[in-house]
XYZ file of C-alpha atoms in Angstrom:
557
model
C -61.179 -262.042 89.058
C -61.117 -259.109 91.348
C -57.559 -259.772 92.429
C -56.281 -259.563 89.328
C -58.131 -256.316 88.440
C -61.808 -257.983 86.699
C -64.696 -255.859 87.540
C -67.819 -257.921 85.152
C -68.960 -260.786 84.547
C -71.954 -261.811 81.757
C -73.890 -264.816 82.765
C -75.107 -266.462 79.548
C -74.869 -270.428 79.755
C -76.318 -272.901 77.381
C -76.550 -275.229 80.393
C -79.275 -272.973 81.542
C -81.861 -273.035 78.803
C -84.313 -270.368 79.952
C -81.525 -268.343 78.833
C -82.431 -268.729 75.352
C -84.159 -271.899 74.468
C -87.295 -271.096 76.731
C -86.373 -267.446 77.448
C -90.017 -266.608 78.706
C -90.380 -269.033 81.242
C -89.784 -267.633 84.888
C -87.184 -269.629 87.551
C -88.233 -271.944 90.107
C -87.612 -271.514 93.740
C -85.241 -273.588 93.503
C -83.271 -272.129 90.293
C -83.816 -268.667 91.975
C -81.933 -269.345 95.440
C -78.837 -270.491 93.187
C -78.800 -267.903 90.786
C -78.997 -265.217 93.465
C -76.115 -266.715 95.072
C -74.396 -265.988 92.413
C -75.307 -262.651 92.220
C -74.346 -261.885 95.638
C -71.251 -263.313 95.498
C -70.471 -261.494 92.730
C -71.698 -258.627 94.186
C -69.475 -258.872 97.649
C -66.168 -259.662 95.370
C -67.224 -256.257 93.592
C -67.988 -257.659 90.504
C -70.712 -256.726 87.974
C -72.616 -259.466 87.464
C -74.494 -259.129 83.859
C -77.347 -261.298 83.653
C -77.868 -262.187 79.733
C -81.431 -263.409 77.960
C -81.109 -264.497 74.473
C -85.020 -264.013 72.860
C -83.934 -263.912 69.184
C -85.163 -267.100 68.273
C -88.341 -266.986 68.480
C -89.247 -263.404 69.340
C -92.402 -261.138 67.869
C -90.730 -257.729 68.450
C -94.355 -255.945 67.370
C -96.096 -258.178 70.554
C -96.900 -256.497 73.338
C -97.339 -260.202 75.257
C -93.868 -260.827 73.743
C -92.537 -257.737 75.218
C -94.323 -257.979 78.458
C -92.938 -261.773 79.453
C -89.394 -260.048 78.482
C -89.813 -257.747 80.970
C -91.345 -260.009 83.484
C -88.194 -262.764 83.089
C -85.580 -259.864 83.806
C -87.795 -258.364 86.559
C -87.835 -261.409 88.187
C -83.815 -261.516 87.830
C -83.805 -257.987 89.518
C -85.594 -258.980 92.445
C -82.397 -261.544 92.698
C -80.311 -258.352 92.946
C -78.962 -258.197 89.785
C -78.482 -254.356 88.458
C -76.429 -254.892 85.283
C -78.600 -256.552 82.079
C -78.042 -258.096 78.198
C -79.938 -258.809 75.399
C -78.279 -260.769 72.876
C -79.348 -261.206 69.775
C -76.614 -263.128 67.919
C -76.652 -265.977 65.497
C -80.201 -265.870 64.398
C -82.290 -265.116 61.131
C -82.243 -261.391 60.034
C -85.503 -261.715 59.060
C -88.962 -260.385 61.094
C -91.948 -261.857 60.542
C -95.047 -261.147 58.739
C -96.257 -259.213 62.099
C -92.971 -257.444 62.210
C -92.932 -256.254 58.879
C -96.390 -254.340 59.100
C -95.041 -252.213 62.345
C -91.529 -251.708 61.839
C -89.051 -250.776 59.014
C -86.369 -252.882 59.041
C -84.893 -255.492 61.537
C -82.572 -253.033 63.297
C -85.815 -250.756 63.942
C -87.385 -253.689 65.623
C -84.357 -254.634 68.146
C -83.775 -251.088 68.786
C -87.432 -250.640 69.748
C -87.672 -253.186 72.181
C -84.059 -252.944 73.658
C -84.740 -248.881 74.332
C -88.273 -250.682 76.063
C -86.494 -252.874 78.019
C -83.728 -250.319 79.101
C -86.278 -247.693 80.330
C -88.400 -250.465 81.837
C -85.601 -251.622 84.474
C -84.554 -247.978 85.117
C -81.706 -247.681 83.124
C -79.396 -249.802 83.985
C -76.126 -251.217 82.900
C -76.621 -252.301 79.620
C -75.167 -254.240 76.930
C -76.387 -255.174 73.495
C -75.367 -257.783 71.381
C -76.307 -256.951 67.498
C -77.311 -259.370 65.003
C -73.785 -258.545 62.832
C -71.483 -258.215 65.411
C -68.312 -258.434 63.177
C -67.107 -257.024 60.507
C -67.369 -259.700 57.906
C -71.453 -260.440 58.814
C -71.917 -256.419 58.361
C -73.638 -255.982 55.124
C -72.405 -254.781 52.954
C -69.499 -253.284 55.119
C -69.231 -252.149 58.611
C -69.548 -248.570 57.481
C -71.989 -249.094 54.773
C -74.520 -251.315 57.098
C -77.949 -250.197 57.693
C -78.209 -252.313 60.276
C -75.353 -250.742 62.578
C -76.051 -247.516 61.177
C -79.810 -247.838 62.850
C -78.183 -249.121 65.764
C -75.374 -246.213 66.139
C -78.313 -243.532 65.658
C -81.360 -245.044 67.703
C -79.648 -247.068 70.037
C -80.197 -245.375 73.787
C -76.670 -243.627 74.159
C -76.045 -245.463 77.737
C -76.247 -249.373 76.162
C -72.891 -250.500 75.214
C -72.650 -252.644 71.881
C -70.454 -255.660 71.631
C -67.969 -256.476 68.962
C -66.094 -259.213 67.667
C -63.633 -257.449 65.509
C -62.689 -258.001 62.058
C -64.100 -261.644 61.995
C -66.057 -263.988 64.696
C -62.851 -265.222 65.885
C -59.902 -262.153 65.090
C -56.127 -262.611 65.434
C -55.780 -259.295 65.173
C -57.521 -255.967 66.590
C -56.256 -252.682 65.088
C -56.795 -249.422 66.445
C -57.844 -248.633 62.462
C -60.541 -251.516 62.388
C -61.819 -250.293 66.222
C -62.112 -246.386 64.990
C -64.246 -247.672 61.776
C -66.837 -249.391 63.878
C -66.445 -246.495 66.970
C -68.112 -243.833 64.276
C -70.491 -246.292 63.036
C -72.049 -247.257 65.933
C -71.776 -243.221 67.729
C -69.933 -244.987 70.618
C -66.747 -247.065 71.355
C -67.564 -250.672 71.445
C -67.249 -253.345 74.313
C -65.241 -255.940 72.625
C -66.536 -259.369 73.079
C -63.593 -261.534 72.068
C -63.346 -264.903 70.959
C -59.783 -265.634 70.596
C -59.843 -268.559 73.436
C -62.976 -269.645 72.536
C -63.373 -273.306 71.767
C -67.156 -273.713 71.854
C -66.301 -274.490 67.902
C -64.109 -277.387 68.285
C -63.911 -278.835 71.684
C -61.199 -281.187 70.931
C -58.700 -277.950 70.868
C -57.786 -276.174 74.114
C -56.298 -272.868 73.467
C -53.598 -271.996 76.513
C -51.499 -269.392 74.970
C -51.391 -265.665 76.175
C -53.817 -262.571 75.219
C -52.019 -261.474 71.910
C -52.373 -259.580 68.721
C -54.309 -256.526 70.663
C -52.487 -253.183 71.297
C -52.832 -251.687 74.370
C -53.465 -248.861 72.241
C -56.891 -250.078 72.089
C -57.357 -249.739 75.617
C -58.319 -245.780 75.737
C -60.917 -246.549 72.664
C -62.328 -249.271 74.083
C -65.553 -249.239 76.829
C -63.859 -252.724 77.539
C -63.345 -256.179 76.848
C -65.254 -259.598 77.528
C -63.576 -262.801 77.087
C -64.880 -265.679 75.884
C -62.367 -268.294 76.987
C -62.479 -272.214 76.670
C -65.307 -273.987 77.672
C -63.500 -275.948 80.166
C -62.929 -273.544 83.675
C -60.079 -274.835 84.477
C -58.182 -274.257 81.289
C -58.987 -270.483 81.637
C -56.353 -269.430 83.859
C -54.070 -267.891 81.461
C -56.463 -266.499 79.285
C -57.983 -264.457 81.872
C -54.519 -264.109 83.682
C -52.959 -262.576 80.231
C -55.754 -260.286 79.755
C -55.883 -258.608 83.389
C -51.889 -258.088 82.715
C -52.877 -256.401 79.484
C -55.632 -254.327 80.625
C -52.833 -252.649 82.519
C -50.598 -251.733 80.280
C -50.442 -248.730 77.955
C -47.819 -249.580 75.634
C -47.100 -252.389 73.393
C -43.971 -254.347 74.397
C -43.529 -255.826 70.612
C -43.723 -252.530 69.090
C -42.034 -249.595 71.256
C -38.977 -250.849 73.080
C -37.856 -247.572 72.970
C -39.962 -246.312 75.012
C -39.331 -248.255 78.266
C -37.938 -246.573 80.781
C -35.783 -249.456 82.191
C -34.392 -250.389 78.690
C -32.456 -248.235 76.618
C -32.895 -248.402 72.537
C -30.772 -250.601 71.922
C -31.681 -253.432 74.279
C -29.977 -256.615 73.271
C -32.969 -258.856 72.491
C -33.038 -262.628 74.110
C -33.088 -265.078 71.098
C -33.740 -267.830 73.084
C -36.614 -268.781 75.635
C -35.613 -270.026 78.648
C -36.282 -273.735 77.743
C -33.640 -273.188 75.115
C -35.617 -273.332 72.493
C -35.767 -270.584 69.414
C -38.243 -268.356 69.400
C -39.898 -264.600 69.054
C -37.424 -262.034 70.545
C -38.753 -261.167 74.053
C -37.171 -258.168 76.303
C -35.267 -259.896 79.236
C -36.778 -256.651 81.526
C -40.153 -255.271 80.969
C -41.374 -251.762 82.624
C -44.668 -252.032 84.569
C -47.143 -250.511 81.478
C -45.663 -252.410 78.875
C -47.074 -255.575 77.210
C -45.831 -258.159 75.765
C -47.593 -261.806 75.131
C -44.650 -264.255 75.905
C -43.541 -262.573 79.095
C -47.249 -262.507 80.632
C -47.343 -266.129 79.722
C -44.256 -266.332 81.867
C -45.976 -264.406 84.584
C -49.148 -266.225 84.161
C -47.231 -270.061 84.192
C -45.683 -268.830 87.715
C -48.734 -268.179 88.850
C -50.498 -270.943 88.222
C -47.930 -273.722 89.279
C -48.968 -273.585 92.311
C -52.645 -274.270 91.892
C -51.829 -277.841 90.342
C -50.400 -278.034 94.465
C -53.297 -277.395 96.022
C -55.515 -280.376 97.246
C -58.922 -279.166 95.670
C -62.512 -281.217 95.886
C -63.897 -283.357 93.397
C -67.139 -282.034 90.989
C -68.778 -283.184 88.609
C -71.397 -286.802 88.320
C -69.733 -289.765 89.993
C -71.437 -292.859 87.735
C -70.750 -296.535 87.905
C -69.163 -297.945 85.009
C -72.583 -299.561 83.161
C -71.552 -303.025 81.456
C -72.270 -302.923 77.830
C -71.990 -304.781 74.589
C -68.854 -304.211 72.745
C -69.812 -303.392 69.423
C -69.236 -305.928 66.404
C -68.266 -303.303 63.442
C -66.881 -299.627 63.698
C -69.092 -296.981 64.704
C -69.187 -294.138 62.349
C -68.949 -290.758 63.997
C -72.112 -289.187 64.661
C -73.631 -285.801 64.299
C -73.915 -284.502 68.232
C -74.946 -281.461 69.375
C -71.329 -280.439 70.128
C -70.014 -281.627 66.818
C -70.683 -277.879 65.738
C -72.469 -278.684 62.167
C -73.958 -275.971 62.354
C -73.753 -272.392 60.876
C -73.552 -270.457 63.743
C -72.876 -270.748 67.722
C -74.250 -269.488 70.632
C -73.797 -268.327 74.019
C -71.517 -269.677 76.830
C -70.627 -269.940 80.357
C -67.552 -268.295 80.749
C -65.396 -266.449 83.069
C -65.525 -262.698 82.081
C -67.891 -264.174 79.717
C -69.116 -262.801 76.721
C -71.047 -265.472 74.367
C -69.236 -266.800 71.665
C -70.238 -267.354 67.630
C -67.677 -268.961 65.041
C -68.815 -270.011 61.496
C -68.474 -273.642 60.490
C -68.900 -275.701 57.201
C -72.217 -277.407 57.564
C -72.293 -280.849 55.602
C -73.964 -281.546 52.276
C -77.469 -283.169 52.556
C -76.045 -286.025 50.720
C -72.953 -286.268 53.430
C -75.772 -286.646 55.805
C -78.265 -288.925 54.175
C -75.429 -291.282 53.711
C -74.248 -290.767 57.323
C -78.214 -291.820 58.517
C -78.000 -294.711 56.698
C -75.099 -296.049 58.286
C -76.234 -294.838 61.443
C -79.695 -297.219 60.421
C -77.804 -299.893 60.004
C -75.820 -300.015 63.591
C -78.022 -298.435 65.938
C -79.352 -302.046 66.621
C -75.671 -303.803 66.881
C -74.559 -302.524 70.110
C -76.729 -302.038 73.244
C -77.548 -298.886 73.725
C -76.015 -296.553 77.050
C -78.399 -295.452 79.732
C -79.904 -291.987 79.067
C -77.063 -289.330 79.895
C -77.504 -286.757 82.498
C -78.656 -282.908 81.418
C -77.019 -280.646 83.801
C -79.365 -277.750 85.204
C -76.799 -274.605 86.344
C -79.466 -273.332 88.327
C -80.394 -276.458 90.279
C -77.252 -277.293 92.125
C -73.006 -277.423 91.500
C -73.852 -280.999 91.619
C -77.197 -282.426 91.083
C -77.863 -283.938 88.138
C -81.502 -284.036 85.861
C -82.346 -286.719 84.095
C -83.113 -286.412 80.196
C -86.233 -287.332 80.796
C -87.526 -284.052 83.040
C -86.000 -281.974 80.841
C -88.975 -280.614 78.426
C -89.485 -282.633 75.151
C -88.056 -279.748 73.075
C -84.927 -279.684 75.101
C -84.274 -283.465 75.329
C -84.656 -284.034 71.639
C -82.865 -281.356 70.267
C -79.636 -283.277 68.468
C -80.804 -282.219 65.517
C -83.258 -279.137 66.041
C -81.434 -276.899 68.624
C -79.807 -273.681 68.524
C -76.064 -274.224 66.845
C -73.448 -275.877 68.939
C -75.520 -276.234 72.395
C -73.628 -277.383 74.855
C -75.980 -279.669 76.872
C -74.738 -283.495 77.678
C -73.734 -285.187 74.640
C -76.403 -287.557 73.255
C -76.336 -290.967 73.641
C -75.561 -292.239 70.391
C -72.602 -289.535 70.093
C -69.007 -290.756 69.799
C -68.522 -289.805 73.449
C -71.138 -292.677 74.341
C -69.103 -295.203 72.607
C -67.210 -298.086 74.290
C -64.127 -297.618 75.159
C -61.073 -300.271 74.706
C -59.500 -301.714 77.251
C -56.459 -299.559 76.886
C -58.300 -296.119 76.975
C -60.159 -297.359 80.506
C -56.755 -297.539 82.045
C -56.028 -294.390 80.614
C -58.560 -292.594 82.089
C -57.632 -294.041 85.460
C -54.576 -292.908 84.989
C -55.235 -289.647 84.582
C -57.864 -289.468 87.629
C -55.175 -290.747 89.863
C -52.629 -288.555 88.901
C -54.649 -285.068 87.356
C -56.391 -284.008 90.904
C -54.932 -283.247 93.993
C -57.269 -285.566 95.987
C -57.567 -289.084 95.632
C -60.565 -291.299 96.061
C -60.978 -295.420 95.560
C -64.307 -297.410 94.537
C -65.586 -300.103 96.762
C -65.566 -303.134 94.939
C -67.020 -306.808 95.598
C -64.420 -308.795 95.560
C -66.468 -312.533 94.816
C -65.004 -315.697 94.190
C -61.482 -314.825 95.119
C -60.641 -313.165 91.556
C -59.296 -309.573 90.780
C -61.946 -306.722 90.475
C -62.783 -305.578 87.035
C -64.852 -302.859 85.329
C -65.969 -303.923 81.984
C -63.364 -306.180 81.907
C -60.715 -303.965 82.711
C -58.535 -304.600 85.968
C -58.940 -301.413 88.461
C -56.166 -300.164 90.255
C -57.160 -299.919 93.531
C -58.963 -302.384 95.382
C -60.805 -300.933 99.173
C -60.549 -304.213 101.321
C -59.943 -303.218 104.824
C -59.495 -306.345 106.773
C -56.619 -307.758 104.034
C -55.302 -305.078 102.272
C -54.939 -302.797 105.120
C -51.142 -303.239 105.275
C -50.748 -302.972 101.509
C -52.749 -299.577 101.083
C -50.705 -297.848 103.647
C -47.584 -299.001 101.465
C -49.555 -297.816 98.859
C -50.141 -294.104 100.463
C -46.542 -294.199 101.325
C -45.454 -294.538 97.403
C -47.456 -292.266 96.242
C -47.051 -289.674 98.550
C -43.142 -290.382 97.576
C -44.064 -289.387 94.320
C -46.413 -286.598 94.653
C -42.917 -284.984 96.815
C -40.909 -286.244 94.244
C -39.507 -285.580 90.726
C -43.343 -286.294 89.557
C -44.101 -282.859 90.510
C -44.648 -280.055 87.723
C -42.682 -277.770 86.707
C -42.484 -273.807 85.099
C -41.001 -276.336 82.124
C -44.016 -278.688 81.975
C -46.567 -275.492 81.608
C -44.531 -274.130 79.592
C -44.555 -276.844 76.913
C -48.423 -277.477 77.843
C -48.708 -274.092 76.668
C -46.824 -274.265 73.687
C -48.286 -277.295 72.299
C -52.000 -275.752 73.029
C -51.345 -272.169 72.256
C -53.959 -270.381 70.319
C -56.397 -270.975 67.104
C -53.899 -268.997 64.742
C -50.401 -270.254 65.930
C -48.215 -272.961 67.986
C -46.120 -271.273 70.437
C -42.076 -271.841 69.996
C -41.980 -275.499 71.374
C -44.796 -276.684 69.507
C -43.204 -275.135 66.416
C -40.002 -276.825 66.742
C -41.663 -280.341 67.457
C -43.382 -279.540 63.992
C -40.105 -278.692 62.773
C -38.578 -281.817 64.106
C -40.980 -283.572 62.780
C -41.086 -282.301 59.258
C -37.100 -282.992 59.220
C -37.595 -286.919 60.541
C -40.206 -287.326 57.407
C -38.227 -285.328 55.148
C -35.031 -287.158 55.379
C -36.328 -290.546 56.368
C -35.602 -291.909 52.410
C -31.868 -291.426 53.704
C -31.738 -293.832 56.210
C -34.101 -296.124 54.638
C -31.148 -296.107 51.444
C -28.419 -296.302 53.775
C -30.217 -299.481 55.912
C -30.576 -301.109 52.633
C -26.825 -300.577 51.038
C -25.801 -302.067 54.634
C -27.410 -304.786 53.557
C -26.179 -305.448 50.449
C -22.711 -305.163 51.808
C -23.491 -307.720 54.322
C -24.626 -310.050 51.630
C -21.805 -309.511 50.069
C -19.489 -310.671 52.521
């Protein structure tokens, strides 16, 4: 982050949930030494490392108790060394309670009160606030007609930065018009906190295309920008890559050509990408301050090429394959926590992070008594997985809690929680389903080949027959008194091909990238496989004709 110009990062992970589930309880010993490792590295990469608490939920603004174990909990993370704080108070009701309403005059009144508290409590720190409409379509009844913001713009402490989503939860576009409307609304220019790689939504989409549809012009009206990127880390790279590009630019590469300094007017625009392939006209030359999307994606691909070279060590829970039942009719898909049918979202762990909210289409109560049913009627027909793990953040990179230490509330939440909580699937979620034999191999594919270690499973080899796993034959066998010969042959082959033409390329990214660009749009190869596509399904009634006069003629004869 610092290399490439980052100076913050906001900590605000669901898989810590004293962030917002149980916001007033204190961290252990244990929970503490991890998160103030954190802090300090942060700190000694010079980053500002915002420590985020979520209260919303559950909250009595008008309690003094209330108020008192919020300060407590972020004393407690100052003692840890953290300097920079948030309070977010995003995707929950905007309504008080009974208490609330007899001390304070709207809902605004009440955050503002206790965020101002807060702020002078810790000694003024760095501060950000997250409002309760933080875009422009939940300000009601406009940005610049909402009482809400307008309470917030006028009471707010001038030194606490408000975040801002844009025009919507998830904007393709930021204009410098939309950016001035809120800037004299709230009496101060916002911190955006942008969703546009988010995919906390719909975690079957990866979004890998380049920071776009932002001006830099926004950059001088702007006290900055958090991204909220996928939730997967190692997807991030261009997002964050893109945006550090942009944040040094100060003129818009798709809009003033002229003004380059190393391109006259009437630059002769490429029509083609480098692949070939049609697409947006990009400048072959770019000056220094000048932006443009598809050449930092170029710059960004280069860049990270070389990390898929790098032999890197293996996280995450290492579990032996559990035999299980195969089940004896389909499994309808089941409501998980990450299934988003919800509302609203919540915060994430991100790099650069800023928490992330998108609106969804929640089901009709008849969708879902009909869904329970069938659920009923299946639950008993397959044997059920052991209980998943819950990962703790603040534990260890690599220990693992079992469901049943997390507390009640937690562990039972599929159905109660805040919107789209990330915590470990639950157990009778699609992802706990059993696999066929085809997607096993798959998957063992892809751990052979996707990491730049390797690793092999001991496996008891008994009555002379081939290892399996569930049934499925595993690829490689640890035997060292037989096979000892054979697995150097082995090493030998694939190191032939990790040196070989199985090696990635600028092209591979580059199509990766395409085909995963962002939530709005396909980049230009993903748009001409579409095309392609749409031609082969257009025009297939021609060849289907012509195959069938062929055979009349050959009948014929």
């Amino acid at each position: 982050m610092k290399k490439w110009g980052m100076d913050s990062y906001l900590y605000a992970p669901k898989d810590d949930y004293k962030h917002r589930a149980y916001w007033r309880d204190l961290y252990t010993v244990e929970e503490a030494e991890h998160l103030t490792g954190l802090i300090t590295a942060a700190r000694e990469c010079g980053i500002t490392f915002y420590y985020a608490l979520s209260p919303g939920l559950d909250i009595t603004y008008s309690s003094v108790k209330e108020v008192s174990a919020l300060k407590r909990k972020l004393e407690q993370v100052s003692q840890f060394g953290c300097v920079a704080f948030a309070l977010l108070f995003d995707d929950i009701e905007p309504e008080m309670s009974e208490a609330d309403k007899e001390v304070f005059q709207s809902f605004a009144h009440a955050q503002v009160s206790v965020t101002n508290d807060i702020f002078q409590h810790l000694g003024q720190p760095k501060f950000l606030l997250c409002p309760t409409q933080y875009c422009a379509t939940r300000a009601m009844p406009n940005v610049s007609s909402s009482e809400y913001l307008n309470t917030l713009g006028s009471k707010l402490a001038q030194e606490i930065d408000i975040m801002w989503t844009g025009p919507k939860v998830i904007s393709r576009l930021l204009t410098v018009e939309s950016v001035e409307e809120i800037t004299e609304v709230l009496r101060r220019p916002p911190v955006i906190w942008d969703n546009l790689h988010a995919n906390d939504y719909d975690q079957k989409r990866v979004f890998l295309g380049p920071y776009s549809g932002r001006s830099p012009d926004l950059i001088p009206k702007l006290r900055g920008v958090l991204t909220n990127p996928n939730c997967e880390y190692g997807a991030n790279f261009i997002a964050i890559h893109t945006l550090a590009q942009w944040s040094r630019c100060n003129v818009d590469g798709k809009r003033d050509l002229s003004l380059n300094d190393t391109v006259s007017a009437d630059i002769k625009l490429e029509t083609e990408t480098e692949d070939g392939l049609l697409g947006e006209d990009v400048p072959s030359t770019l000056s220094p301050n000048m932006y443009h999307p598809r050449h930092a994606l170029k710059n960004a691909i280069n860049d990270w090429l070389p990390e898929f070279n790098k032999k890197k060590a293996a996280w995450g829970v290492i579990a032996k394959p559990q035999p299980a039942v195969a089940p004896t009719i389909p499994i309808p898909i089941l409501p998980s926590i990450n299934t988003c049918m919800s509302l609203t979202t919540t915060t994430n762990t991100t790099v650069v992070a800023a928490p992330s909210a998108t609106v969804t289409t929640v089901p009709t109560s008849n969708h879902l008594q009909a869904l329970a049913e069938v659920c009923s009627n299946v639950t008993d027909s397959f044997a059920q997985p052991l209980p998943g793990p819950v990962m703790n953040s603040l534990v260890s990179d690599t220990k693992v809690i079992s469901e049943a230490v997390i507390p009640p509330q937690i562990a039972n939440a599929g159905g109660s929680t805040e919107p789209m909580d990330c915590n470990t699937t639950p157990t009778n979620s699609p992802a706990h389903t059993i696999k066929s034999p085809a997607d096993d191999d798959a998957m063992v594919e892809n751990a052979s080949t996707g990491s730049g270690t390797s690793a092999s499973m001991q496996v008891e080899i008994t009555d002379g027959t081939s290892p399996t796993i569930n049934g499925n034959h595993q690829m490689i066998v640890e035997n060292d008194s037989e096979n000892h010969e054979n697995n150097d042959n082995l090493e030998c082959d694939l190191g032939d091909i990790k040196d070989g033409d199985k090696r990635l390329t600028v092209e591979d990214l580059s199509l990766l990238c395409d085909l995963f660009y962002l939530p709005f749009e396909h980049g230009g190869q993903g748009i001409q496989l579409l095309q392609e596509f749409n031609w082969l399904k257009s025009n297939a009634h021609i060849l289907v004709k012509k195959d069938t006069a062929q055979e009349q003629i050959n009948k014929a004869d």
